[in-house]
XYZ file of N, CA and C in Angstrom:
243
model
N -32.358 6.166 -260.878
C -33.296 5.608 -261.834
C -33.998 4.417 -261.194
N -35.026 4.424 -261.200
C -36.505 3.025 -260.351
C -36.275 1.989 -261.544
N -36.152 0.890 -261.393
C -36.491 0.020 -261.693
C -37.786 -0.527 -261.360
N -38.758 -0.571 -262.334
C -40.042 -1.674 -262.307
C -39.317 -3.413 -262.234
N -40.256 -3.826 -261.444
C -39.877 -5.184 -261.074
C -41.269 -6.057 -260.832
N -41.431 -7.093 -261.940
C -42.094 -7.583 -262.129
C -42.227 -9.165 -262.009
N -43.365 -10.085 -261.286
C -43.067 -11.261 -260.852
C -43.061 -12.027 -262.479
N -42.795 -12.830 -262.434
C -42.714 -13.917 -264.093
C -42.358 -15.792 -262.935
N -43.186 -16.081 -263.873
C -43.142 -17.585 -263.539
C -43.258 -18.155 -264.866
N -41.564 -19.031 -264.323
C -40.846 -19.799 -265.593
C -41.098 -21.394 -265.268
N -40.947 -22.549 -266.126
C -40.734 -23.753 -266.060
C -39.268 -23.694 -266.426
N -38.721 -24.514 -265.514
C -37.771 -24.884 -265.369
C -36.954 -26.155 -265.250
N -35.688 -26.878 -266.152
C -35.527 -28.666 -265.591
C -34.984 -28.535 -264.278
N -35.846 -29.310 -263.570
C -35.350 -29.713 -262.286
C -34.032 -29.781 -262.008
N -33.065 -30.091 -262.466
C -31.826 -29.976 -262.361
C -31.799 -28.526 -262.396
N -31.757 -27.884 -262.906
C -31.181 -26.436 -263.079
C -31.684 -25.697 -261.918
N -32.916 -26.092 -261.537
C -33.117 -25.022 -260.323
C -33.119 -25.458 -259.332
N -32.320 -26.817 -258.867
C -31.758 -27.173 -257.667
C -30.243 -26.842 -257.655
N -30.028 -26.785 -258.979
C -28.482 -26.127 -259.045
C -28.575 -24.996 -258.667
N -29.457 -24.336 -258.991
C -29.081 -22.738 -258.889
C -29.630 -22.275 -257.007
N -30.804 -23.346 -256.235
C -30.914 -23.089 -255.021
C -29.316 -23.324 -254.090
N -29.236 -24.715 -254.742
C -27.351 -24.738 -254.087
C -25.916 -24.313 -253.502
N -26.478 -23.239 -255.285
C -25.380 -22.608 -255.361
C -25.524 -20.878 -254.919
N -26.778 -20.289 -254.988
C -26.845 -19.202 -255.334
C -27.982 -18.473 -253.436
N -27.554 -18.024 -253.079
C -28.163 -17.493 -251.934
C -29.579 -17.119 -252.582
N -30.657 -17.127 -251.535
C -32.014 -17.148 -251.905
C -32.653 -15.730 -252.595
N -31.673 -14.387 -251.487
C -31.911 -13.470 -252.374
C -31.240 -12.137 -253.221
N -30.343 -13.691 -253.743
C -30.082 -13.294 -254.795
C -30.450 -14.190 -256.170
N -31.331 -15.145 -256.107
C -31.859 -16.003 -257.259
C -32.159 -15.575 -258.540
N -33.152 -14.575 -257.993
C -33.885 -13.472 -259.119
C -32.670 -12.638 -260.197
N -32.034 -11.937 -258.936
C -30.685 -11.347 -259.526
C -30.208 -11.830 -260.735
N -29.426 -12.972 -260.163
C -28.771 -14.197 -261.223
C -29.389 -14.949 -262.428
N -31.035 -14.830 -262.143
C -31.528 -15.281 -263.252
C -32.014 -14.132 -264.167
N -32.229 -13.086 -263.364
C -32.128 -11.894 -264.904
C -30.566 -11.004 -265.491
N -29.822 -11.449 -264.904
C -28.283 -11.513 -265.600
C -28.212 -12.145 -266.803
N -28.990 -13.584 -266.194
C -28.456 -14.539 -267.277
C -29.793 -14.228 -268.260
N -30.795 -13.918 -268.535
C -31.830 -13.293 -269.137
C -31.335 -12.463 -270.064
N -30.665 -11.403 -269.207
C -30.116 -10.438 -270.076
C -28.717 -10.710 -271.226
N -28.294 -11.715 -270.598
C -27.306 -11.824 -271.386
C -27.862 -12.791 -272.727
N -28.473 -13.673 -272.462
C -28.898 -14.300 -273.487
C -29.661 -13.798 -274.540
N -31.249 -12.420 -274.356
C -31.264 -11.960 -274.814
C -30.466 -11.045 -275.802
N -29.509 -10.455 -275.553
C -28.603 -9.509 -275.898
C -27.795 -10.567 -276.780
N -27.758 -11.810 -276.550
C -27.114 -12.659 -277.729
C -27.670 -13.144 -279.347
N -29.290 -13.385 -278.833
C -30.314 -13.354 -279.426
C -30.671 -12.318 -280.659
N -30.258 -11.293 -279.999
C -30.921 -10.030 -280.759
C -29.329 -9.780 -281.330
N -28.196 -9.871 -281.358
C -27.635 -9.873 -281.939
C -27.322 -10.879 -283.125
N -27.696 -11.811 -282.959
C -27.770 -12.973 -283.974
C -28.663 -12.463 -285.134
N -30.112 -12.040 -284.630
C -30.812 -11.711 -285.438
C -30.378 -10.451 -286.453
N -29.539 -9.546 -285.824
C -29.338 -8.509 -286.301
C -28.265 -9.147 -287.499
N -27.264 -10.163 -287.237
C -26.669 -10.430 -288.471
C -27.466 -11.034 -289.068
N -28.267 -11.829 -288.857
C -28.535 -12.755 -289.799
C -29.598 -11.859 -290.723
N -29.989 -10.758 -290.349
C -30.929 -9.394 -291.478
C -29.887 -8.715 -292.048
N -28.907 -8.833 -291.821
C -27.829 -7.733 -292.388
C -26.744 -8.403 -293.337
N -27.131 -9.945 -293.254
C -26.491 -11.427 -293.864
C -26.498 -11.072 -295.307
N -25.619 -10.322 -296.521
C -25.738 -10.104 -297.962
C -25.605 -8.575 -298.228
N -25.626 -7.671 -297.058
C -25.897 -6.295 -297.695
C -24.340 -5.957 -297.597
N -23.436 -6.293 -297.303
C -22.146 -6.024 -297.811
C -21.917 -6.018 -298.892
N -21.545 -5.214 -300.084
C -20.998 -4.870 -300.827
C -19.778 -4.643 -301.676
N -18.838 -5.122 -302.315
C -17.794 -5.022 -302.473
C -17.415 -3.664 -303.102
N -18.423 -2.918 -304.051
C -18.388 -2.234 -304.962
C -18.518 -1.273 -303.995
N -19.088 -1.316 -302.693
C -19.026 0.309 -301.969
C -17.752 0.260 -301.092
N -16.897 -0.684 -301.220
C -16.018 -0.516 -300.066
C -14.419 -0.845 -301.151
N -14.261 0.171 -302.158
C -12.950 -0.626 -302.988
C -11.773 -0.318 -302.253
N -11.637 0.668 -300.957
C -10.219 0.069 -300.018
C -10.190 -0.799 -299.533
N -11.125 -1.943 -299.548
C -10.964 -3.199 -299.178
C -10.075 -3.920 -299.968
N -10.079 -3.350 -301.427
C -10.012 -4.643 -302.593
C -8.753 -5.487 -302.538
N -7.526 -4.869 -301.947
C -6.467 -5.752 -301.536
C -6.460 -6.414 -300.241
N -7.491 -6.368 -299.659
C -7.652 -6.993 -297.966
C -7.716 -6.074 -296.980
N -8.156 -6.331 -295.876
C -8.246 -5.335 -294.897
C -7.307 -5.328 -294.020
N -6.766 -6.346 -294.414
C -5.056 -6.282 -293.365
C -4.327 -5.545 -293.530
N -4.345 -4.955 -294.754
C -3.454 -4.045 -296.073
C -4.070 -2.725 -295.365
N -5.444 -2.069 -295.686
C -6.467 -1.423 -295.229
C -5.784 -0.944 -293.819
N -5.884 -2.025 -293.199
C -5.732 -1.236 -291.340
C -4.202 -0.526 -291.295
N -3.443 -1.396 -292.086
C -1.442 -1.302 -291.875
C -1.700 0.355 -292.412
N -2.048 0.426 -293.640
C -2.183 1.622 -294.331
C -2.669 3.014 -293.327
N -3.943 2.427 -293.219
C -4.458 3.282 -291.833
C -3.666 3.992 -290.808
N -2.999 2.994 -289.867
C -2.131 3.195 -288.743
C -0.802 3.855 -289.220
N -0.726 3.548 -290.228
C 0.892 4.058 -290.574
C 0.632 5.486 -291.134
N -0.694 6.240 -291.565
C -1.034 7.304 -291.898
C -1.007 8.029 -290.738
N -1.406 7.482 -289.854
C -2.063 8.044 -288.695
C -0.736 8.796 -287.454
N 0.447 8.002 -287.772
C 1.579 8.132 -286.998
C 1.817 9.090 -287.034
């Protein structure tokens, strides 16, 4: 599978990208900074995803909950044996 690879020019605090020349071999810079891209994104978009999904739980659709889900899982596993 090709990866497209595309230039992007970021601002950056000076500190951070003398840290990262320091520490990080030259080519692998890019590497390391779309790791950390990706990971942050992927944190991002998960945040968002709760915070839209923040109320649609239900109690009334889930009544094997109604004694706890600790109860719920024990029940589960011990069926399952």
């Amino acid at each position: 599978m090709k990866v497209w690879i595309e230039q992007a020019n970021f601002l950056l605090p000076k500190e951070l990208l003398e840290d990262l020349k320091k520490n990080v071999p030259c080519m692998e810079q890019s590497k390391v900074v779309a790791e950390a891209l990706r990971k942050e994104l992927k944190s991002i978009k998960l945040e968002k995803v709760l915070k839209e999904g923040f109320g649609e739980w239900k109690k009334e659709h889930h009544p094997e909950l109604a004694e706890g889900t600790d109860k719920y899982i024990r029940r589960i596993r011990k069926s399952s044996r």
